[in-house]
């Protein structure tokens, strides 16, 4: 994707109602993290998630809303289903969750919606975890899809997520010592436009990028 010219990339754990591929095997994410660090130190600024979001939280020093919530679901985000039901986010359009309201009747006020957007200090076991304000808490859709309930937590994956947070904090510290400017550029989305590699468009498979 970088060779194709993209400078905003996201890596996300795959999941369905039966299982997830988990955060416990973090070797691939570590390899990506190492590549990301090399780019940043060389002055090539791209945004790779979930690392870029963690960098933003660290620079914000705990003041960013994302330090306290996994996302804006039920708060600053909403989705609308074909029948007009308003749901917590776009994920629930395909996999229905509890409706927040209906386009004809409007949304309840913020206090009535509070239960759909719990901060990490009101979720178990999040409130006792050292990484709570770096992680922000579990995705509501992931938790509900996996049978943990809307405000539940994928506790069997928490160790892997803590490892991911810790490794990104280490990257942040190393890069901040040498190139603090690039971290601010990541957050401000002052991103580098990668040079296109025309050969990337001609590939029949991705084997050259493996390993």
Short mmCIF file of C-alpha atoms in Angstrom, two decimals:
data_model
loop_
_atom_site.label_atom_id
_atom_site.label_comp_id
_atom_site.label_asym_id
_atom_site.label_seq_id
_atom_site.Cartn_x
_atom_site.Cartn_y
_atom_site.Cartn_z
CA UNK A 1 0.00 0.00 0.00
CA UNK A 2 2.92 2.35 0.72
CA UNK A 3 4.39 1.57 -2.70
CA UNK A 4 0.98 2.30 -4.20
CA UNK A 5 1.17 5.79 -2.69
CA UNK A 6 -0.99 5.50 0.43
CA UNK A 7 0.14 7.39 3.53
CA UNK A 8 -2.71 6.50 5.91
CA UNK A 9 -2.90 2.78 6.69
CA UNK A 10 -4.88 0.81 9.24
CA UNK A 11 -4.24 -2.67 10.57
CA UNK A 12 -7.18 -4.14 12.48
CA UNK A 13 -7.83 -7.49 14.09
CA UNK A 14 -10.31 -9.56 12.09
CA UNK A 15 -13.29 -10.93 13.99
CA UNK A 16 -16.71 -12.48 13.62
CA UNK A 17 -19.30 -14.02 15.93
CA UNK A 18 -17.19 -17.19 16.37
CA UNK A 19 -13.67 -15.93 16.99
CA UNK A 20 -11.03 -13.28 16.43
CA UNK A 21 -7.52 -13.68 15.13
CA UNK A 22 -6.43 -12.06 18.37
CA UNK A 23 -3.78 -9.64 19.59
CA UNK A 24 -1.82 -12.39 21.30
CA UNK A 25 0.37 -13.07 18.25
CA UNK A 26 2.00 -9.66 17.93
CA UNK A 27 5.05 -10.64 15.84
CA UNK A 28 3.59 -9.23 12.62
CA UNK A 29 2.54 -6.01 14.35
CA UNK A 30 6.05 -5.74 15.82
CA UNK A 31 7.56 -6.04 12.35
CA UNK A 32 5.25 -3.30 11.12
CA UNK A 33 6.14 -1.18 14.15
CA UNK A 34 9.86 -1.52 13.38
CA UNK A 35 9.30 -0.45 9.78
CA UNK A 36 7.19 2.48 10.95
CA UNK A 37 9.92 3.65 13.32
CA UNK A 38 12.50 3.51 10.52
CA UNK A 39 10.28 5.66 8.32
CA UNK A 40 9.62 8.24 11.03
CA UNK A 41 13.27 8.59 11.98
CA UNK A 42 14.13 9.15 8.33
CA UNK A 43 11.55 11.95 8.15
CA UNK A 44 8.95 10.01 6.17
CA UNK A 45 5.70 10.78 8.01
CA UNK A 46 2.77 8.46 7.44
CA UNK A 47 -0.06 7.42 9.76
CA UNK A 48 -0.29 3.72 10.57
CA UNK A 49 -3.09 2.67 12.89
CA UNK A 50 -3.30 1.63 15.66
CA UNK A 51 0.10 3.24 16.34
CA UNK A 52 -0.81 6.76 15.18
CA UNK A 53 -3.78 6.92 17.54
CA UNK A 54 -1.59 5.85 20.47
CA UNK A 55 0.98 8.50 19.54
CA UNK A 56 -1.82 11.09 19.57
CA UNK A 57 -2.93 9.99 23.03
CA UNK A 58 0.62 10.19 24.38
CA UNK A 59 1.17 13.66 22.96
CA UNK A 60 -2.17 14.80 24.40
CA UNK A 61 -0.99 13.75 27.86
CA UNK A 62 -4.32 12.22 28.82
CA UNK A 63 -6.47 15.16 27.69
CA UNK A 64 -7.76 13.65 24.42
CA UNK A 65 -11.28 12.10 24.51
CA UNK A 66 -9.78 8.93 22.99
CA UNK A 67 -7.77 8.45 26.21
CA UNK A 68 -11.06 7.69 27.96
CA UNK A 69 -13.20 6.05 25.26
CA UNK A 70 -12.40 3.44 22.59
CA UNK A 71 -14.14 5.58 19.95
CA UNK A 72 -17.06 7.95 19.52
CA UNK A 73 -19.73 5.23 19.25
CA UNK A 74 -22.97 6.32 20.87
CA UNK A 75 -21.48 9.74 21.53
CA UNK A 76 -20.01 11.58 18.55
CA UNK A 77 -20.70 8.76 16.08
CA UNK A 78 -23.92 7.20 14.85
CA UNK A 79 -25.15 4.98 12.04
CA UNK A 80 -28.54 4.78 10.34
CA UNK A 81 -29.98 1.46 9.19
CA UNK A 82 -32.15 1.11 6.06
CA UNK A 83 -35.30 1.11 8.23
CA UNK A 84 -34.33 4.41 9.85
CA UNK A 85 -33.05 3.11 13.19
CA UNK A 86 -30.13 5.08 14.62
CA UNK A 87 -27.39 2.84 16.00
CA UNK A 88 -24.15 3.52 17.87
CA UNK A 89 -21.83 3.39 14.84
CA UNK A 90 -21.57 2.23 11.25
CA UNK A 91 -20.62 -1.32 12.30
CA UNK A 92 -24.10 -1.85 13.74
CA UNK A 93 -25.76 -1.03 10.44
CA UNK A 94 -24.85 -4.48 9.13
CA UNK A 95 -24.82 -6.32 12.48
CA UNK A 96 -27.72 -4.78 14.41
CA UNK A 97 -27.12 -3.64 17.96
CA UNK A 98 -29.36 -1.81 20.39
CA UNK A 99 -30.98 1.17 18.61
CA UNK A 100 -30.37 4.64 20.00
CA UNK A 101 -33.45 6.07 18.34
CA UNK A 102 -35.08 6.55 14.98
CA UNK A 103 -34.72 9.22 12.32
CA UNK A 104 -38.41 10.09 12.73
CA UNK A 105 -38.26 10.45 16.49
CA UNK A 106 -34.76 11.86 16.89
CA UNK A 107 -32.08 10.98 19.40
CA UNK A 108 -32.28 10.95 23.18
CA UNK A 109 -30.26 13.65 24.94
CA UNK A 110 -26.65 13.15 26.02
CA UNK A 111 -27.53 11.96 29.53
CA UNK A 112 -29.83 9.26 28.13
CA UNK A 113 -27.08 8.14 25.74
CA UNK A 114 -24.41 7.93 28.44
CA UNK A 115 -24.74 4.16 28.80
CA UNK A 116 -23.77 3.67 25.16
CA UNK A 117 -20.40 5.35 25.59
CA UNK A 118 -18.70 4.27 28.82
CA UNK A 119 -15.27 5.68 29.75
CA UNK A 120 -12.57 3.18 30.71
CA UNK A 121 -12.88 4.15 34.38
CA UNK A 122 -16.44 2.76 34.34
CA UNK A 123 -15.63 -0.55 32.62
CA UNK A 124 -14.31 -3.74 34.19
CA UNK A 125 -11.54 -4.81 34.05
CA UNK A 126 -10.39 -1.65 32.19
CA UNK A 127 -10.43 0.62 35.23
CA UNK A 128 -7.73 -1.49 36.91
CA UNK A 129 -5.44 -1.78 33.87
CA UNK A 130 -2.25 0.28 33.54
CA UNK A 131 -2.85 0.70 29.79
CA UNK A 132 -6.45 1.92 30.09
CA UNK A 133 -5.79 5.47 28.87
CA UNK A 134 -3.58 4.26 26.03
CA UNK A 135 -5.95 1.51 24.94
CA UNK A 136 -9.13 3.53 25.52
CA UNK A 137 -11.21 0.39 26.12
CA UNK A 138 -12.62 -2.33 23.88
CA UNK A 139 -14.65 -1.76 20.72
CA UNK A 140 -18.37 -2.03 21.55
CA UNK A 141 -19.15 -3.83 18.30
CA UNK A 142 -16.33 -6.36 18.75
CA UNK A 143 -17.42 -7.11 22.29
CA UNK A 144 -21.09 -7.55 21.37
CA UNK A 145 -20.27 -9.66 18.30
CA UNK A 146 -18.11 -11.96 20.43
CA UNK A 147 -20.90 -12.46 22.95
CA UNK A 148 -19.38 -10.28 25.72
CA UNK A 149 -22.19 -7.73 25.73
CA UNK A 150 -22.19 -4.19 24.37
CA UNK A 151 -19.97 -2.79 27.13
CA UNK A 152 -18.05 -6.02 27.65
CA UNK A 153 -14.35 -6.59 27.13
CA UNK A 154 -12.38 -9.20 25.16
CA UNK A 155 -10.35 -10.09 28.25
CA UNK A 156 -8.57 -12.99 26.52
CA UNK A 157 -6.92 -10.45 24.22
CA UNK A 158 -5.99 -7.83 26.80
CA UNK A 159 -2.44 -9.12 27.33
CA UNK A 160 -1.74 -8.76 23.63
CA UNK A 161 -3.21 -5.25 23.56
CA UNK A 162 -1.07 -4.27 26.55
CA UNK A 163 1.99 -5.56 24.70
CA UNK A 164 1.01 -3.50 21.68
CA UNK A 165 0.57 -0.39 23.85
CA UNK A 166 3.91 -0.95 25.58
CA UNK A 167 5.79 -1.38 22.31
CA UNK A 168 4.24 1.76 20.86
CA UNK A 169 5.17 3.72 23.99
CA UNK A 170 8.77 2.53 23.50
CA UNK A 171 8.67 3.67 19.86
CA UNK A 172 7.28 7.01 20.98
CA UNK A 173 10.11 7.49 23.49
CA UNK A 174 12.84 6.61 20.97
CA UNK A 175 11.45 8.78 18.20
CA UNK A 176 10.68 11.67 20.56
CA UNK A 177 14.30 11.82 21.65
CA UNK A 178 15.56 12.16 18.07
CA UNK A 179 12.69 13.52 15.94
CA UNK A 180 9.89 14.99 18.09
CA UNK A 181 8.79 17.03 15.09
CA UNK A 182 7.64 13.98 13.14
CA UNK A 183 5.37 12.85 15.99
CA UNK A 184 3.58 16.20 15.92
CA UNK A 185 3.30 15.87 12.15
CA UNK A 186 1.66 12.45 12.55
CA UNK A 187 -0.98 13.93 14.88
CA UNK A 188 -1.52 16.99 12.68
CA UNK A 189 -1.68 14.71 9.63
CA UNK A 190 1.11 16.64 7.91
CA UNK A 191 1.92 13.49 5.99
CA UNK A 192 4.53 12.65 3.40
CA UNK A 193 3.29 11.63 -0.04
CA UNK A 194 5.19 8.42 -0.82
CA UNK A 195 6.85 8.09 -4.19
CA UNK A 196 4.85 5.71 -6.35
CA UNK A 197 6.50 2.44 -7.24
CA UNK A 198 5.05 1.59 -10.68
CA UNK A 199 6.11 -2.05 -10.33
CA UNK A 200 3.68 -2.44 -7.40
CA UNK A 201 0.81 -2.03 -9.85
CA UNK A 202 2.10 -4.88 -12.01
CA UNK A 203 2.34 -7.57 -9.33
CA UNK A 204 0.21 -10.68 -9.56
CA UNK A 205 0.88 -11.59 -5.92
CA UNK A 206 2.35 -10.02 -2.77
CA UNK A 207 5.05 -12.60 -2.04
CA UNK A 208 7.85 -10.06 -2.48
CA UNK A 209 6.44 -8.14 0.48
CA UNK A 210 6.25 -11.12 2.82
CA UNK A 211 8.72 -11.64 5.66
#
